[in-house]
Coordinates of C-alpha atoms in Angstrom, one line a residue:
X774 CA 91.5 94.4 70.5
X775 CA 92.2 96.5 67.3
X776 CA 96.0 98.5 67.7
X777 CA 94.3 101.6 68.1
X778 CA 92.5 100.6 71.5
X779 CA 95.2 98.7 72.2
X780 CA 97.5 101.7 72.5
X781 CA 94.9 104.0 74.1
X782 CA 95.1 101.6 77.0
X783 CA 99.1 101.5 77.1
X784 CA 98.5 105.1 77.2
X785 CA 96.0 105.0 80.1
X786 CA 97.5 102.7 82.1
X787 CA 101.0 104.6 81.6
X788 CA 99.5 107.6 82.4
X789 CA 97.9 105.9 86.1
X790 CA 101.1 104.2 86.5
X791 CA 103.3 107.9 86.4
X792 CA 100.4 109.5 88.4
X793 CA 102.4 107.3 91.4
X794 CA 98.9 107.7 93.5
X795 CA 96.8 104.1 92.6
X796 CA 98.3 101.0 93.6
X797 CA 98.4 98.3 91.3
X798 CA 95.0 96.5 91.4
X799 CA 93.3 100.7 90.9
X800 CA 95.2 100.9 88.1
X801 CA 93.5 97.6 86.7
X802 CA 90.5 98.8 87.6
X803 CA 90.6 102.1 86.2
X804 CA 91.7 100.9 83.4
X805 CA 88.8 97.9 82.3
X806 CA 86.7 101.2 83.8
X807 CA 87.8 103.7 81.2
X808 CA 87.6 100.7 78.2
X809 CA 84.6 98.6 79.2
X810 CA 82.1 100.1 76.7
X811 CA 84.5 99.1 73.8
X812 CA 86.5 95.5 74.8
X813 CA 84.8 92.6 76.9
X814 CA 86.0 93.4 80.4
X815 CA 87.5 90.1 81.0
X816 CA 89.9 90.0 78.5
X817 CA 90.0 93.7 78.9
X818 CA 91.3 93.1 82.5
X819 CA 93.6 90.4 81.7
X820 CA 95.7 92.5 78.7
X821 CA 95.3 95.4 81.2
X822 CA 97.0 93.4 84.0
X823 CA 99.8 92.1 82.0
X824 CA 100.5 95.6 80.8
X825 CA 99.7 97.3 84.2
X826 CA 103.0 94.6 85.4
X827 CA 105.3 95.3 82.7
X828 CA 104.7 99.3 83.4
X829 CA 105.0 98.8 87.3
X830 CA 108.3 97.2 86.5
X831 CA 109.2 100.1 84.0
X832 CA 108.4 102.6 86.6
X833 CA 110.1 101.3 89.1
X834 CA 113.2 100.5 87.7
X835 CA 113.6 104.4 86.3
X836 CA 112.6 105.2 89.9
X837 CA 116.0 103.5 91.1
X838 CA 117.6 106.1 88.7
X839 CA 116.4 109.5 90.0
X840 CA 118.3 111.9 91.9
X841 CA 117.9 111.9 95.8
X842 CA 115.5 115.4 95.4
X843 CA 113.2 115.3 92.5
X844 CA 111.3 118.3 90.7
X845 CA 108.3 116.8 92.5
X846 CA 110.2 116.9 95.4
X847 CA 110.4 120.5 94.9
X848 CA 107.1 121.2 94.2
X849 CA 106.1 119.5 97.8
X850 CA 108.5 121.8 99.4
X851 CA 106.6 124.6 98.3
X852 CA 103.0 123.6 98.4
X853 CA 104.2 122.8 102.3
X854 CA 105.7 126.2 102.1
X855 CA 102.4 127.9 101.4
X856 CA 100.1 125.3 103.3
X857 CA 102.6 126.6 106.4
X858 CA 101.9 130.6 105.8
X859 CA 97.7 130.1 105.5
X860 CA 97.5 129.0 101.9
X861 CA 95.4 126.1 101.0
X862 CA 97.7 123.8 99.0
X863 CA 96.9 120.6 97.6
X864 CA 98.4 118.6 95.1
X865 CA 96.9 115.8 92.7
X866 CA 93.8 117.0 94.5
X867 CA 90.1 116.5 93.0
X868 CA 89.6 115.5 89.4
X869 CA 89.3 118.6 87.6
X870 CA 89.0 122.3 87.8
X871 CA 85.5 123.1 88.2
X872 CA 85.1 120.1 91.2
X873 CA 88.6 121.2 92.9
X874 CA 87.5 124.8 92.9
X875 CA 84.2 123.3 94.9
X876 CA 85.7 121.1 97.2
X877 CA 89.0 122.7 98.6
X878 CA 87.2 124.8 101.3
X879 CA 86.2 121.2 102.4
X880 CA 89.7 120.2 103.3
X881 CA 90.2 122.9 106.1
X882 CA 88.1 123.1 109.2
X883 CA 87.4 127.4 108.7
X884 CA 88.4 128.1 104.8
X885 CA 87.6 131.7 105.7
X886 CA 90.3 132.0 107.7
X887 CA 92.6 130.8 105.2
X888 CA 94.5 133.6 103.2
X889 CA 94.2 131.4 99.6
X890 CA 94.0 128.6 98.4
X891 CA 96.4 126.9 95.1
X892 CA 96.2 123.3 93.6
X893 CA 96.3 121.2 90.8
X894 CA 94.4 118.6 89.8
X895 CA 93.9 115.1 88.7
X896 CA 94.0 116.0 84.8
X897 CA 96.6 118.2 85.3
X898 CA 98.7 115.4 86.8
X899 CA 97.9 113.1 84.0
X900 CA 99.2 116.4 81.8
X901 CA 102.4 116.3 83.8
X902 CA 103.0 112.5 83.1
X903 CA 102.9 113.6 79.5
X904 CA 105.9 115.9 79.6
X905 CA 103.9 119.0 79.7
X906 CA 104.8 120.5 83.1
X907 CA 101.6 121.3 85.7
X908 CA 99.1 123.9 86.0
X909 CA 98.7 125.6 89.3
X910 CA 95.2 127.1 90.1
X911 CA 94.8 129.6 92.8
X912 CA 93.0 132.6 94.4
X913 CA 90.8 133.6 97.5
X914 CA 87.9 131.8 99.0
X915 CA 84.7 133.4 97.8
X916 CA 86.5 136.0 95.3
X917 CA 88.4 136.1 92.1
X918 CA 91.9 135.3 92.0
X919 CA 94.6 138.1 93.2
X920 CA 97.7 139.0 91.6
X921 CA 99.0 138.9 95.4
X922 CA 98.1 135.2 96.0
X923 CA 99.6 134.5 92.6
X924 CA 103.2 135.8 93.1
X925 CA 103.3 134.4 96.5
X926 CA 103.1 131.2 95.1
X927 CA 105.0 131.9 92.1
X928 CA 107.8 133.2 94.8
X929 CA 107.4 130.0 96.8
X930 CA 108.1 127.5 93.7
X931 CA 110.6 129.5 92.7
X932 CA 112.5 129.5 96.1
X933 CA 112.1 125.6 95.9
X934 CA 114.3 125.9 92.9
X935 CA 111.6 125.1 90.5
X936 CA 110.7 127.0 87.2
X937 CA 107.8 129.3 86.5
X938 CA 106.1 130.4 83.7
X939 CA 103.4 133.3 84.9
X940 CA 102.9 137.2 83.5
X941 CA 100.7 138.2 86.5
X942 CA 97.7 137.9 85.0
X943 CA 95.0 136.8 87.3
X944 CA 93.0 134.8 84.1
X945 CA 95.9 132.8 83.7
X946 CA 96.5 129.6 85.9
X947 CA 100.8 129.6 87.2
X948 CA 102.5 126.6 84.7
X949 CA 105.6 125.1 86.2
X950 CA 108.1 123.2 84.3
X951 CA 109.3 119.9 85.8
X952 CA 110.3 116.5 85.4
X953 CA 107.6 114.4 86.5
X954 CA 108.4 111.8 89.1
X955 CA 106.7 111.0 92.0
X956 CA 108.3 107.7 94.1
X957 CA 106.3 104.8 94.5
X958 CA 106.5 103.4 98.3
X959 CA 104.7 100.5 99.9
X960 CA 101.6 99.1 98.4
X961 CA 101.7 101.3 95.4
X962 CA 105.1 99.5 94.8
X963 CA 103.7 96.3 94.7
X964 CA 102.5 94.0 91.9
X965 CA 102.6 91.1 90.8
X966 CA 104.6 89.8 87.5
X967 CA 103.1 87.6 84.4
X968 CA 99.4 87.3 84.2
X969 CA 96.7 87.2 86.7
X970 CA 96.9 84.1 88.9
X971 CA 93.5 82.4 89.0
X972 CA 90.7 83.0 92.2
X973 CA 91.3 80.4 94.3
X974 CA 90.6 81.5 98.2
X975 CA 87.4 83.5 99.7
X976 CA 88.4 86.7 102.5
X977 CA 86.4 87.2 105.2
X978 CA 87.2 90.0 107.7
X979 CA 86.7 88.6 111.3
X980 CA 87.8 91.1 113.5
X981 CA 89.0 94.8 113.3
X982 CA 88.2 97.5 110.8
X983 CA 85.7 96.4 107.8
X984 CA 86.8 99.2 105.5
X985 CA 89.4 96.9 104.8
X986 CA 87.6 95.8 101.5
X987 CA 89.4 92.9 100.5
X988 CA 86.6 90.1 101.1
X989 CA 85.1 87.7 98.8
X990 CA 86.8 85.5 95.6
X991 CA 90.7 86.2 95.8
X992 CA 93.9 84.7 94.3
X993 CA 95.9 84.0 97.1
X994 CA 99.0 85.0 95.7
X995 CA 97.6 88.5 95.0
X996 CA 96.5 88.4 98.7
X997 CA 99.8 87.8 99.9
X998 CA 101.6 89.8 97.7
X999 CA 99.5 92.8 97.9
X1000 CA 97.5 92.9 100.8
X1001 CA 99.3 91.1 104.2
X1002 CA 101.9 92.9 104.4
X1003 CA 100.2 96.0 105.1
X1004 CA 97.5 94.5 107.1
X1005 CA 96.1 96.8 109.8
X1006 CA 97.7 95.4 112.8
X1007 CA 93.8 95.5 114.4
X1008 CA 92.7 93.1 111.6
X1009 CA 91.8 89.4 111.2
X1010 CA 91.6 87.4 108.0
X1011 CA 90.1 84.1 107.6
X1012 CA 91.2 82.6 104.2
X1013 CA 89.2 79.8 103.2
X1014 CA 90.6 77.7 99.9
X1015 CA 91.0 74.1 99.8
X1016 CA 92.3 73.2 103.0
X1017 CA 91.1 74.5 106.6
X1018 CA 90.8 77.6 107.0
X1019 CA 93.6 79.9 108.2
X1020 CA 92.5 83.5 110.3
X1021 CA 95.6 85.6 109.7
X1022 CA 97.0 88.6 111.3
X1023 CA 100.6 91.1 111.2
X1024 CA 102.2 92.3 114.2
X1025 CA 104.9 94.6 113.1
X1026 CA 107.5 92.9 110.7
X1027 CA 105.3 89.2 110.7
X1028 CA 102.5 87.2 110.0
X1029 CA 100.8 84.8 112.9
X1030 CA 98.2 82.4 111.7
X1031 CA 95.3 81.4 114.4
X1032 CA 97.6 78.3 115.2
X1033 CA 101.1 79.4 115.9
X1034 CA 102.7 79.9 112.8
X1035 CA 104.9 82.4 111.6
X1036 CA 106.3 84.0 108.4
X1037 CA 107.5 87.5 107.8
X1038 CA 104.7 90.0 106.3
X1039 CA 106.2 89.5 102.8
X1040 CA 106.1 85.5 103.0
X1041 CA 101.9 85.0 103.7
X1042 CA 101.5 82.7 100.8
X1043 CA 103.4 80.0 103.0
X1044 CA 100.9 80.1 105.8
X1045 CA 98.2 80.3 103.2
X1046 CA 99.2 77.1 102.1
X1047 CA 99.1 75.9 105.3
X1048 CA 103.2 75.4 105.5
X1049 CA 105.0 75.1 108.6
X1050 CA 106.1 78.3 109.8
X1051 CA 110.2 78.8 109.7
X1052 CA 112.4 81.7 110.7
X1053 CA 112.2 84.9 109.3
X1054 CA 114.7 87.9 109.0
X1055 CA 113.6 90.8 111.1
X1056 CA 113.2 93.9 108.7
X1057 CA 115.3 96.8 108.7
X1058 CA 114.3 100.4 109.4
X1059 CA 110.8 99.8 109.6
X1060 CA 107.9 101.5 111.7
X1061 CA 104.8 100.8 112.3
X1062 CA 103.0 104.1 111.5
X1063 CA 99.7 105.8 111.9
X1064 CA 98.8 109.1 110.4
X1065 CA 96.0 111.8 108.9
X1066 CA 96.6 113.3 105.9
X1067 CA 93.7 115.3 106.4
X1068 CA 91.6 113.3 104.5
X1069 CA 92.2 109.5 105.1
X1070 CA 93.5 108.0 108.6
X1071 CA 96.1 105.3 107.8
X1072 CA 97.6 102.6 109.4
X1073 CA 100.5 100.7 108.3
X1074 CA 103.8 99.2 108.0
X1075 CA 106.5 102.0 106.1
X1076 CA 110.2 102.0 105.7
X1077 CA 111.8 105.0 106.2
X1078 CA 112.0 106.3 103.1
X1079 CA 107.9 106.1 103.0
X1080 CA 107.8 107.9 106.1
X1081 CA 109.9 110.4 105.6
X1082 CA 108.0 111.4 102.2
X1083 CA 104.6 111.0 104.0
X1084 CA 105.7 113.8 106.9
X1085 CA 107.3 115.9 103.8
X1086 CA 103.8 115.8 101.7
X1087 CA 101.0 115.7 104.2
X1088 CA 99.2 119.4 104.9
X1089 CA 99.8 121.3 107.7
X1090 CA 96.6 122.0 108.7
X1091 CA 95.0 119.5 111.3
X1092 CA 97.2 116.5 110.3
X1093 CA 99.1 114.1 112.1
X1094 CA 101.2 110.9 112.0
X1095 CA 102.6 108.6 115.2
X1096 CA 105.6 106.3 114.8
X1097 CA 106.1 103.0 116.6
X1098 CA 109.4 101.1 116.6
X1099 CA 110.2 98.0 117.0
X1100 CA 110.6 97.7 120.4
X1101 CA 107.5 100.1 121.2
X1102 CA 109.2 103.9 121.3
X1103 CA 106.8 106.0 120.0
X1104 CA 107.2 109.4 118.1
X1105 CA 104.3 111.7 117.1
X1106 CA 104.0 114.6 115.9
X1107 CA 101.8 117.2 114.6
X1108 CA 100.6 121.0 112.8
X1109 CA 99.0 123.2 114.3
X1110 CA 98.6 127.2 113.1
X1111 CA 101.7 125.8 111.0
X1112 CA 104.2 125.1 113.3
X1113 CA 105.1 121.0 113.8
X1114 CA 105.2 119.7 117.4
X1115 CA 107.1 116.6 117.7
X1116 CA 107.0 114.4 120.9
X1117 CA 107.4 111.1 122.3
X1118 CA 104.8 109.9 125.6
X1119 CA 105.6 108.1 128.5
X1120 CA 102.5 105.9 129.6
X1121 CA 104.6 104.8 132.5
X1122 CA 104.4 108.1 134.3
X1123 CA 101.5 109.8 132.4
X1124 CA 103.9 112.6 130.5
X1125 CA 104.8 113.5 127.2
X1126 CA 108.1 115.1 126.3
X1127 CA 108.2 117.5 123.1
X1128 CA 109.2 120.8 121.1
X1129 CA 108.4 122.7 118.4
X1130 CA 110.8 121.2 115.5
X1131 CA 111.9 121.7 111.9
X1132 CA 111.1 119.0 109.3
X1133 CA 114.3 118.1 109.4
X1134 CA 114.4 117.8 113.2
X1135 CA 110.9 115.7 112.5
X1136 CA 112.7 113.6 109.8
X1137 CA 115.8 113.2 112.0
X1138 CA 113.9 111.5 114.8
X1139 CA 112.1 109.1 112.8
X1140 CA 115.5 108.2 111.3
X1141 CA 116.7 107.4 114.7
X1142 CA 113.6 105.6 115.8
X1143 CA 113.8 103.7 112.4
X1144 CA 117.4 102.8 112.8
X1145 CA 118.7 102.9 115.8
X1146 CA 115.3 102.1 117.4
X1147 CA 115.5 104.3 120.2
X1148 CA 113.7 107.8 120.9
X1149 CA 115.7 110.6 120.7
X1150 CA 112.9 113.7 121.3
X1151 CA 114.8 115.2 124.7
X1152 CA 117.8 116.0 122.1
X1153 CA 115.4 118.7 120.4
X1154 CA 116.5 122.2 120.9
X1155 CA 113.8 123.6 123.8
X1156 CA 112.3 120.5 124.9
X1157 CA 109.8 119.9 127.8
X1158 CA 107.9 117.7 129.7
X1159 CA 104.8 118.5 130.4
X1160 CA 101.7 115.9 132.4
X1161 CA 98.9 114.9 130.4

C-alpha cells in the first residue's frame, strides 16, 4: 500500500473510531469497504485491524481524560430538550442531508403532529471528528424551514451551554462549536490488541434470537472478547473448534457451558477451550438492561455509566428501557407526550408502583438499583400504585 492510501485509511478509520457509534469489527469493515477497489481486501483488512487497535486504544485512553460533562454531552441535553417540547431531534442520524430530510418523519409514529424536526447527520459527524464543529438541519414537516423552529433550537443549545453560530436565516443550516467526544461504552469499547488472531472455531446459534449474526468461521478469541459478554441472555451458542463442542450461554455477570461450567462473561475463552470452570468475581454496578431507542430493541449487560448515557440520549417519543438487578429488582421506565414515567412491578401481587420523574430522579434510581441493588421507586415524589 502506497503512503498516500495508507494515510487515507488512518484517516478513515480515525474518523469511524471518533464517530464513537461502530464497534470495533464495523469499523474494520467499513474500512476494507471504503478501500477495496484500490488494496487486496485481505491485506487491506489486516493493516486496517492493526490500525483500527492502536486507534481504539488512542481513543480510549483520551476518553479517561475528559471532563465528567462533555460538549457532546451538551448537545444531548438539548436535542432531549427539543425531542421533549414536540421537536423531532436526532443526532448522528441518516447518512446525509438529502436521505435524513426523507427519513426522519419515519422515526415518529404521526410526524404531523410534531412541531419540527432538527438533526445532523452522518457526514456531519465525521465533519465534527475533524475539529470543525456540527451542522444542525431543521424545519417543519412538509414546509420550508422557519425562522421560529430555528431560534428555538438555537435557544435550546444555547441553554445547554453550548455555542452557536446562526444569523436567522432560514437557507442557512445552525453550526455549533464543540469539542467532539462522544464516550465509548460496552461493545463499542471493546477490541482486541496486536493483529487478527487466526479463524479457528465455527458459531452456530441454537436457541434464541437469530439476528444475533455471529455464525460461521470465527477466531475464538474475537468471540470471547467481543461477543460473550454481551450475549442476549435468551441465546445459545454452540462453538465447534477442535475439541467437542461447547453450547454457551450468559446469565447476568457469567458464562455457563451446556456441562456445568462457569467463568465470568469477560473470561469465555477458558470455557472455549474446554478449561475447568473456577471462581469468578461478581461484577460491580451492573444491570441487565433492555431498551428501545426508537429504532433498535436491545438487550444487554451495561454498567452504569452505559446506562445512565443510554436514558440521557435515547428520544422521547415512544421509547423505553427496563433495568434488572442482580438480585431481580426491576426498574422501567418510559416517554410518553414527553414526560418520563418511572416504575418498578410487583409480579407477586400483580401491581406496579410509579411516578412521573425527572432524568435525574430516572438516573438516581438506576444508580441505586446498580449499587445498592435494591428498588427505590416508592421514594419518588407523588408515587402510586396502581393494578395492572
Amino acid at each position: 500500500m502506497d503512503d498516500d492510501l495508507r494515510e487515507s485509511m488512518i484517516d478513515h478509520v480515525r474518523t469511524e473510531v471518533g464517530r464513537g457509534s461502530a464497534t470495533f469489527l464495523e469499523v474494520v469493515e467499513s474500512t476494507v469497504e471504503y478501500l477495496e477497489d484500490e488494496v487486496d481486501s485481505d491485506d487491506l483488512r489486516a493493516l486496517a485491524w492493526s490500525v483500527a487497535s492502536e486507534e481504539f486504544a488512542a481513543a480510549l485512553a483520551a476518553q479517561a481524560t475528559w471532563p465528567e460533562r462533555t460538549d457532546n454531552d451538551r448537545l444531548t441535553e438539548a436535542f432531549r430538550a427539543l425531542d421533549a417540547a414536540g421537536i423531532v431531534a436526532r443526532q448522528d442520524f441518516a447518512c446525509c442531508q438529502n436521505c435524513g430530510l426523507a427519513e426522519i418523519g419515519g422515526t415518529v409514529p404521526d410526524p404531523t403532529a410534531a412541531r419540527g424536526y432538527v438533526f445532523y447527520h452522518q457526514q456531519d459527524a465525521e465533519h465534527a471528528v475533524e475539529g470543525g464543529g456540527v451542522f444542525l438541519a431543521y424545519g417543519l414537516f412538509g414546509q420550508a424551514p422557519t425562522a421560529e423552529i430555528g431560534a428555538e433550537v438555537a435557544a435550546a443549545l444555547t441553554a445547554a451551554g453550548l455555542t452557536v453560530n446562526w444569523d436567522g436565516a432560514t437557507e442557512k443550516r445552525i453550526h455549533v462549536s464543540l469539542d467532539w467526544a462522544v464516550r465509548r461504552h460496552g461493545p463499542r469499547a471493546a477490541f482486541p490488541s496486536g493483529p487478527a488472531p487466526e479463524l479457528d472455531v465455527e458459531v452456530e446459534v441454537v436457541s434464541g434470537a437469530k439476528w444475533f449474526a455471529i455464525e460461521g468461521e470465527q477466531s475464538a478469541e474475537v468471540l470471547a472478547l467481543l461477543d460473550l459478554p454481551w450475549l442476549p441472555t435468551d441465546v445459545r451458542l454452540r462453538v465447534t473448534g477442535e475439541g467437542e463442542p461447547v453450547v454457551v450461554h450468559r446469565e447476568f455477570d457469567r458464562l455457563l457451558t451446556g456441562d456445568g461450567r462457569v467463568a465470568g462473561r469477560f473470561d469465555g475463552l477458558r470455557l472455549l477451550r474446554g478449561e475447568a470452570s473456577g471462581e469468578y468475581t461478581p461484577e460491580p454496578n451492573l444491570l441487565e438492561v433492555r431498551y428501545d431507542d426508537g429504532s433498535y430493541h436491545h438487550d444487554r449487560p451495561m454498567t452504569l455509566a452505559e446506562t445512565l448515557d443510554v436514558v440521557r440520549a435515547v428520544p422521547t417519543a415512544g421509547t423505553w428501557l427496563c433495568a434488572l438487578g442482580r438480585s431481580g429488582g426491576v426498574v422501567q421506565m418510559s416517554w410518553s407526550d414527553g414526560r418520563l414515567w418511572v416504575e418498578s412491578p410487583n409480579a407477586a401481587e400483580q401491581t406496579t408502583t410509579g411516578a412521573h420523574a425527572s432524568i435525574a430522579d430516572a438516573e438516581r434510581m438506576l444508580r441505586v438499583l446498580a449499587t445498592e441493588d435494591r428498588v427505590a421507586v416508592h421514594e419518588l415524589d407523588g408515587v402510586g400504585t396502581a393494578p395492572w
